[in-house]
Coordinates of C-alpha atoms and ligand atoms in Angstrom, one line a residue:
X1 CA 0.0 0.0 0.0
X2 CA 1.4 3.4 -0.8
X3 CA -0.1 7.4 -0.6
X4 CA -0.1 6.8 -5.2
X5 CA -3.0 4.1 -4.7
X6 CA -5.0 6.5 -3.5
X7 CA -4.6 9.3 -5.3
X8 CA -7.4 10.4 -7.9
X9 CA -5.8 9.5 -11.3
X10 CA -7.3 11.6 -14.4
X11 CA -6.1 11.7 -18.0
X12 CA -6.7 15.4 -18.2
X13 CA -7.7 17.6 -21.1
X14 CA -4.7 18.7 -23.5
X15 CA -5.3 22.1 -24.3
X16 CA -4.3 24.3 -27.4
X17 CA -0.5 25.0 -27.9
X18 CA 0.2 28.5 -26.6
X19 CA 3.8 28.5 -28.5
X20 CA 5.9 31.6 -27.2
X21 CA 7.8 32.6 -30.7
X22 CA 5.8 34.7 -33.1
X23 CA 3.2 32.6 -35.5
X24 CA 0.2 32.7 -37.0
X25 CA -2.1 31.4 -34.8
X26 CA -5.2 29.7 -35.5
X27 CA -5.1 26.9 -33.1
X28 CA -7.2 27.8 -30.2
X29 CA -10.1 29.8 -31.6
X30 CA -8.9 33.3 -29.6
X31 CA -10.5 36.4 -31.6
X32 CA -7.7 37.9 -33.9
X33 CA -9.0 41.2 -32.6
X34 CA -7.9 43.4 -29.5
X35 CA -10.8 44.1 -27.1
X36 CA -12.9 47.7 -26.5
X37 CA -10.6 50.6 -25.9
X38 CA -12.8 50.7 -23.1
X39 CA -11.2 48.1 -21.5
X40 CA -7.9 49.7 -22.1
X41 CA -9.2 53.0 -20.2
X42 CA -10.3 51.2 -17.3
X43 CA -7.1 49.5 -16.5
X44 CA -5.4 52.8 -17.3
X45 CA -7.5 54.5 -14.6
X46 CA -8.2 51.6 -12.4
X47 CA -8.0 52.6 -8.5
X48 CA -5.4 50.0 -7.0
X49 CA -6.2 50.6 -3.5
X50 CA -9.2 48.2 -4.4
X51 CA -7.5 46.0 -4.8
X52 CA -6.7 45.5 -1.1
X53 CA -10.4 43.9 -0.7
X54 CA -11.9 41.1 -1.4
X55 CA -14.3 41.4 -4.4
X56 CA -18.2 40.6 -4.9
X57 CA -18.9 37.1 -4.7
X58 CA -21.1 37.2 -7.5
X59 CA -19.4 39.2 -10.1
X60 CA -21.0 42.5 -9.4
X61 CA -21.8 44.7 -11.9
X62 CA -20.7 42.2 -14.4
X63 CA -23.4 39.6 -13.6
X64 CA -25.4 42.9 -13.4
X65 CA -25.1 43.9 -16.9
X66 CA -25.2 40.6 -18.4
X67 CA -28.9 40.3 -16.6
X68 CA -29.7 43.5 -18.1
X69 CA -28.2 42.8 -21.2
X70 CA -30.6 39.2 -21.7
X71 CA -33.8 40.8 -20.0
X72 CA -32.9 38.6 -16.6
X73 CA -33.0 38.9 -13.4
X74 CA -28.9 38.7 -11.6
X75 CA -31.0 35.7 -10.0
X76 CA -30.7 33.8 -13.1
X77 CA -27.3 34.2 -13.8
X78 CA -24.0 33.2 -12.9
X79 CA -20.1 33.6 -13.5
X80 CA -16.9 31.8 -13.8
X81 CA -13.3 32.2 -14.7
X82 CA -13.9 31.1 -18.1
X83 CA -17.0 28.5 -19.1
X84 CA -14.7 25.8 -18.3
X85 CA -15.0 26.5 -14.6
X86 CA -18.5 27.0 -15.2
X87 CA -18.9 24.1 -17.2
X88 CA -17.0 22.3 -14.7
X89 CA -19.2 23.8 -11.6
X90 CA -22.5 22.7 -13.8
X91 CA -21.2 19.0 -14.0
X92 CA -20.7 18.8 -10.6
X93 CA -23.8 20.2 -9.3
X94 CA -26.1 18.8 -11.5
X95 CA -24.5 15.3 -13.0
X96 CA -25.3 13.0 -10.0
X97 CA -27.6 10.2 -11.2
X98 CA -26.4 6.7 -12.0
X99 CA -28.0 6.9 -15.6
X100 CA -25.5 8.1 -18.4
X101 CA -25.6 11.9 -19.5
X102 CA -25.4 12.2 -23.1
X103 CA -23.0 14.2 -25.2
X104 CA -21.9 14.1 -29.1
X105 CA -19.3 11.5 -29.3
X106 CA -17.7 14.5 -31.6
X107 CA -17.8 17.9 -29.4
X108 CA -15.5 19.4 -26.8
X109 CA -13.0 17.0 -25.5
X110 CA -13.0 18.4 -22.2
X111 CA -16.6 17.0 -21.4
X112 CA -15.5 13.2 -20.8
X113 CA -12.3 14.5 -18.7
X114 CA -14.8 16.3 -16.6
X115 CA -17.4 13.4 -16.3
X116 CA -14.2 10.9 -15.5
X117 CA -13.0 13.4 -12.8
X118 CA -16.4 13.6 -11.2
X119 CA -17.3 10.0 -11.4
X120 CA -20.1 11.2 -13.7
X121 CA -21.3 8.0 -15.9
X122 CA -21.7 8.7 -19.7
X123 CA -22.4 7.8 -23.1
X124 CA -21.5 9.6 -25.9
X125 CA -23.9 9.8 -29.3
X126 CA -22.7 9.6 -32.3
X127 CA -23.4 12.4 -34.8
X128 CA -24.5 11.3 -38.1
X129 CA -22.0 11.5 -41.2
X130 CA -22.7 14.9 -41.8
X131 CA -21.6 15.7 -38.5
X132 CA -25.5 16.4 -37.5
X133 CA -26.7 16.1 -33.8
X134 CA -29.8 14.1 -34.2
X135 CA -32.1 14.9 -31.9
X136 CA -34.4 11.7 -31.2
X137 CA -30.8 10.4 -29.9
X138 CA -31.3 12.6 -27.0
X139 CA -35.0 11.2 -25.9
X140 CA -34.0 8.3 -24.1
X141 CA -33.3 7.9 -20.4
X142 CA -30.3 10.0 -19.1
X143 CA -28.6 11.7 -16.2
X144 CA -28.1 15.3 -18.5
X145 CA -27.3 16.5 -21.8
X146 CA -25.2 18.5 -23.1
X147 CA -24.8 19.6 -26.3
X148 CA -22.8 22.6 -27.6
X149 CA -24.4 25.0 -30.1
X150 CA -22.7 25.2 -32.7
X151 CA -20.7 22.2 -31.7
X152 CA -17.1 22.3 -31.5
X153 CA -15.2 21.4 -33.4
X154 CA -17.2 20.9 -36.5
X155 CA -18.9 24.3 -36.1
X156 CA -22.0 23.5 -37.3
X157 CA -25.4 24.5 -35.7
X158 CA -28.7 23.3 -34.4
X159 CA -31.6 24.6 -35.3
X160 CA -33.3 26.1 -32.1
X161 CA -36.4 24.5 -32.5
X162 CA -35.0 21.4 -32.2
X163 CA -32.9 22.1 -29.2
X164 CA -36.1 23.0 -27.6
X165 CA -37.6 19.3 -28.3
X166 CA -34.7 18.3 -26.8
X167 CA -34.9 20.2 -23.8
X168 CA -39.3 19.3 -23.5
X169 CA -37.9 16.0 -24.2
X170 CA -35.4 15.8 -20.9
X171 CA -37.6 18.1 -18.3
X172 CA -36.1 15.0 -15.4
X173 CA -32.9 16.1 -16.5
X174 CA -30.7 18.7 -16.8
X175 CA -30.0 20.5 -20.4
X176 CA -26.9 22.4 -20.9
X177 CA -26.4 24.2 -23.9
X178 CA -22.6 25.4 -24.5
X179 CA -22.8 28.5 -26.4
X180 CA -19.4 29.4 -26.4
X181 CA -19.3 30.1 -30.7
X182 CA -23.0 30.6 -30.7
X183 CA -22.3 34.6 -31.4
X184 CA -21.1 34.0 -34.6
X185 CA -23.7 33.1 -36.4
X186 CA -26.1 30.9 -34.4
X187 CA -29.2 31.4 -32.7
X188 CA -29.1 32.1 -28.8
X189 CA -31.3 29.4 -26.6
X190 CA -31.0 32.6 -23.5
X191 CA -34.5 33.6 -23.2
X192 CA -35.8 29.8 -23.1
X193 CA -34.4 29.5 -19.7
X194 CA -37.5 31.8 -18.6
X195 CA -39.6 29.1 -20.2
X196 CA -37.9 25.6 -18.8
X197 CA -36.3 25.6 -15.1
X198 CA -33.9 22.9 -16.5
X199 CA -32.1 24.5 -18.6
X200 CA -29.1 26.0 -18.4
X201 CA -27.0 27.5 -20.9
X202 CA -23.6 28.5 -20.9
X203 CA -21.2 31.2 -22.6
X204 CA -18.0 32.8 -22.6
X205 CA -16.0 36.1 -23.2
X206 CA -13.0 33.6 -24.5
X207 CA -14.3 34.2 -28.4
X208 CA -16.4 36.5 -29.3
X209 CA -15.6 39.1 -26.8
X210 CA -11.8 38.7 -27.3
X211 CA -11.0 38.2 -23.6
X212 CA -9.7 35.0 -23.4
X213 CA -6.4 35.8 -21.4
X214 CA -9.1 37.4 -18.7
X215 CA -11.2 34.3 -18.2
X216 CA -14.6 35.3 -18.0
X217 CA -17.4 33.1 -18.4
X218 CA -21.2 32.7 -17.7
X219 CA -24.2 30.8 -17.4
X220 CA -28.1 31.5 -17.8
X221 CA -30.5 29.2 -15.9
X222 CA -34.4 29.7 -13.6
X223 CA -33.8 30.9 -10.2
X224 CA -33.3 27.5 -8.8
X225 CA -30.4 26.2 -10.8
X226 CA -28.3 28.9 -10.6
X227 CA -29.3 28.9 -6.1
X228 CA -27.9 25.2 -6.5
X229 CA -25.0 26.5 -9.1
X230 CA -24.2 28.8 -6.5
X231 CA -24.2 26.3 -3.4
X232 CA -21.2 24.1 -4.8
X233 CA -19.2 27.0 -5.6
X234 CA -19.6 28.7 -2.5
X235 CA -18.6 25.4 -1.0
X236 CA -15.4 24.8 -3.2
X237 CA -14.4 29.1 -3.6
X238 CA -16.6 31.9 -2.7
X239 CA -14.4 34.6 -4.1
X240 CA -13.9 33.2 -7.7
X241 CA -14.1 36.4 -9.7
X242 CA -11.2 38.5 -8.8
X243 CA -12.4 42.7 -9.2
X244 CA -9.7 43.7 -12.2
X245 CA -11.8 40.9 -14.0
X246 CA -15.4 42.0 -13.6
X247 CA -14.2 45.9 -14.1
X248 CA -12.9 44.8 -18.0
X249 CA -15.8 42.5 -18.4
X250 CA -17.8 45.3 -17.6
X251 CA -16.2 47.7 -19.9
X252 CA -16.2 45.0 -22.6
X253 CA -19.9 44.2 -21.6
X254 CA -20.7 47.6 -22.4
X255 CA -19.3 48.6 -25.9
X256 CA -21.8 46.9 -27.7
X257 CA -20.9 48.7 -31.1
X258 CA -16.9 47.5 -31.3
X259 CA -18.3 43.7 -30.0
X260 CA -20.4 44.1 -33.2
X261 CA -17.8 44.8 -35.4
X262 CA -15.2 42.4 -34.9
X263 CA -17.8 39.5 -34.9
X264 CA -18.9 41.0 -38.2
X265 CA -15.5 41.4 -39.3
X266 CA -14.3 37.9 -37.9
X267 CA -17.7 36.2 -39.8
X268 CA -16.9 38.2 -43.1
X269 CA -13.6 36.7 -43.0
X270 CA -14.5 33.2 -42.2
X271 CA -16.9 33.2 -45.3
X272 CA -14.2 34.5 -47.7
X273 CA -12.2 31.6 -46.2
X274 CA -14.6 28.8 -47.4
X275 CA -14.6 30.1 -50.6
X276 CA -10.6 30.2 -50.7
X277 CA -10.6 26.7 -49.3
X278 CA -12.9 25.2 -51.3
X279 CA -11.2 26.3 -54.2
X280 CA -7.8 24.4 -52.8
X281 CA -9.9 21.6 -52.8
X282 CA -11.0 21.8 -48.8
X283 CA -14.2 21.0 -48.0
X284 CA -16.1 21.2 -44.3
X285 CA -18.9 21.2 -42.7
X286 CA -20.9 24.9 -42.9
X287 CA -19.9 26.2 -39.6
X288 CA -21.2 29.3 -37.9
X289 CA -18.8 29.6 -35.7
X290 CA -15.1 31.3 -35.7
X291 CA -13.1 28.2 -37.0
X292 CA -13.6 26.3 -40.5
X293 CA -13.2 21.9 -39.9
X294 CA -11.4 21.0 -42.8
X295 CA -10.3 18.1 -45.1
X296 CA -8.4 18.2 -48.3
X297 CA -9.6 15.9 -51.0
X298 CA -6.4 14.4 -51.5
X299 CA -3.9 15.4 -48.4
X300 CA -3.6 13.7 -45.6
X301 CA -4.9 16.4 -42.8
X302 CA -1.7 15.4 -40.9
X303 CA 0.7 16.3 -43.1
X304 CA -0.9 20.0 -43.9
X305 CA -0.9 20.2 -40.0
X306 CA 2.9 19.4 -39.3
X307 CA 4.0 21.2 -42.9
X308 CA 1.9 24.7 -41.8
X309 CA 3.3 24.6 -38.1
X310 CA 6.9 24.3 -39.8
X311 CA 6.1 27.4 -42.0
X312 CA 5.0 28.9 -38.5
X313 CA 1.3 28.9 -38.5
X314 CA -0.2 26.9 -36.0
X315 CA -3.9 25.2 -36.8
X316 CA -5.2 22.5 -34.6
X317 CA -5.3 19.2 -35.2
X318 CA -6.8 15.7 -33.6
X319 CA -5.9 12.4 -33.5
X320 CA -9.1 10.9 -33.0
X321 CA -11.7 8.5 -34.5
X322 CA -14.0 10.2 -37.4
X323 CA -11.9 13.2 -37.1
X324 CA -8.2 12.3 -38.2
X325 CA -8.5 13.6 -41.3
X326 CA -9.8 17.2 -40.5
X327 CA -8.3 20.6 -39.4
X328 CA -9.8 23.0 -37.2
X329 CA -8.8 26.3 -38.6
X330 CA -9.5 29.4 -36.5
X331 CA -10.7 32.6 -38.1
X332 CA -7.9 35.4 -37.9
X333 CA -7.0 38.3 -39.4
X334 CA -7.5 38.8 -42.9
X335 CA -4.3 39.2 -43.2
X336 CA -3.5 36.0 -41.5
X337 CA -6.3 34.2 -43.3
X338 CA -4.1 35.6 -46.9
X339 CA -1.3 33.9 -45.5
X340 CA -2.4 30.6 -44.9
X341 CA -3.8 30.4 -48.4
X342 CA -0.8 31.2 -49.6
X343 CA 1.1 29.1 -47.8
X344 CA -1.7 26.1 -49.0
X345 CA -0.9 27.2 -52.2
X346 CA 2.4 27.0 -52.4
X347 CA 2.5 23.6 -50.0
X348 CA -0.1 21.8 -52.6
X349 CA 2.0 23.1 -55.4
X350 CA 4.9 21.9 -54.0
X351 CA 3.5 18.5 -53.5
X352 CA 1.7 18.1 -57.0
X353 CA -2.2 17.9 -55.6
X354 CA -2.8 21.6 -56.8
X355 CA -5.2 21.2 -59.7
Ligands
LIG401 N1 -16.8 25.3 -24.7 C1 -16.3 25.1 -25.9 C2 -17.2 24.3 -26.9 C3 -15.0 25.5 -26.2 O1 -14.5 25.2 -27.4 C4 -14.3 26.2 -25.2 C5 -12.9 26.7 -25.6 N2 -11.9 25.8 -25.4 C6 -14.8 26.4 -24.0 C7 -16.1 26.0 -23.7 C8 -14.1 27.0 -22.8 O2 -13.7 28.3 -23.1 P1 -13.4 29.3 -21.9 O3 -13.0 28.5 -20.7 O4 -12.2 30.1 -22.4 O5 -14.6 30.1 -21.7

């Protein structure tokens, strides 16, 4: 018997490379875009001796505005360091039956490291070959559901019509809805949660709101998931937004205008990219959200993967079942997005399989 037998072994989710030389990168689905100057401002002015306190417990203004923002009560929302500790808190509360929860067997690969941490049985469903959530997959007997919208990382969207069968379908479960692309381009499932008290649905100011490096992220639910939201965390950290954090998701929060533009800018991009990529012979699933999932008729998706990153631009790649021969391209700059053409170009030229 030793202290390793009973420690709690995980295999734990790998994220994006972060490489520290300069590259192109479109590996981890950041926005290519600075945030608000607003943000910049209140940093500039920002009144340190705050810093001496704790801050809110619930995010203050920030949970707030968001309220305000959706038409919600601060009741019916909550926030995070990121989704993924949202996501995280939302498994834990509400993931406790014996029966399976039910997630695409394609989606973010953090959901089964979170289940296998928490003990949290599940199955995951396979999307069909078109990389299409079915929905009748989700009526049988579970433990939850998750499903994100669009999923990741095929980027392609559910209607939400049918997410709301889904949801009627599961009203003895818990429903999350991971909307961490769903600004680019799909439909928002926010005001539903008015309508079912088991829904919960999740978002982040990672993407659109170009904030990853601040981790902010959020979730929408009735009154009485996000009391039992709030009684794990206040029973794992209390004080889990720290105040320089809700002041710049504030200020982000708040300058709705530049947050239009550089998700306009960011989708007028991505659609210009299809059309270059198709043209090399690409083709993907139509995704709404701020990365193309890509395979080459003829290229091994490998080889494109290891031959960019040597010409210095960074996409993301997965060695997985059903997805081995796809790239998941994030949207940059145009500028970026010109390069990476012409670096295609020039690599299938090389190569002989430009025609
Ligand atoms: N959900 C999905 C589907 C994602 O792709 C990501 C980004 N890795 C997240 C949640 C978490 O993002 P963050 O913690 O930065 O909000």
């Amino acid at each position: 018997m030793s202290w390793e037998d009973n420690v709690r072994r995980v295999i734990p989710y790998v994220p994006g490379e972060q490489p520290k030389d300069k590259v192109i990168k479109l590996n981890t689905n950041e926005n290519p875009y600075p945030p608000s100057v607003k943000v910049r401002n209140i940093l500039r002015e920002y009144d340190i001796d705050e810093l001496r306190l704790y801050p809110d417990v619930n995010g203050g203004e920030l949970r707030e505005g968001l309220a305000k923002l959706h038409g919600l009560r601060p009741e019916q929302v909550f926030v995070g360091v990121g989704s993924d500790d949202v996501l995280a808190m939302a498994f834990m509360t509400f993931f406790n039956s014996k029966k399976p929860i039910l997630f695409p067997d394609i989606t973010y690969s953090f959901y089964d490291v979170w289940a296998d941490l928490f003990k949290i049985p599940y199955k995951m469903v396979p999307l069909n070959d078109e990389f299409r959530i079915v929905k009748e997959d989700y009526y049988e007997e579970n433990g939850g559901v998750v499903i994100p919208n669009p999923n990741a990382p095929t980027g392609v969207e559910k209607s939400a019509s049918d997410l709301e069968d889904i949801i009627k379908a599961n009203k003895d479960s818990v429903v999350i809805i991971d909307e961490a692309y769903v600004d680019f381009g799909a439909t928002s499932l926010v005001t539903l949660v008015k309508k079912y008290d088991n829904l919960l649905v999740v978002q982040t100011f990672s993407k659109s709101r170009a904030m990853a490096g601040v981790r902010i992220g959020m979730a929408f639910g009735s009154d009485k998931l996000i009391k039992y939201l709030n009684d794990v965390k206040f029973s794992f950290n209390s004080y889990t937004m720290n105040r320089l954090a809700v002041a710049v998701g504030k200020a982000m929060l708040d300058d709705t205008d530049y947050f239009k533009n550089i998700v306009g800018k960011v989708v007028a991009t991505r659609e210009r990219t299809k059309v270059e990529l198709s043209r090399l012979g690409f083709s993907f699933p139509d995704s709404k959200a701020n990365f193309i999932f890509a395979t080459h008729r003829t290229v091994p998706a490998e080889d494109i993967f290891l031959a960019a990153r040597e010409a210095g631009i960074y996409v993301r790649y997965f060695k997985k079942p059903r997805i081995d021969n796809y790239l998941r391209i994030t949207i940059g700059t145009d500028d970026e997005m010109e390069a990476l053409i012409r670096f295609l170009k020039s690599y299938l030229a090389e190569i002989g399989e430009l025609n």
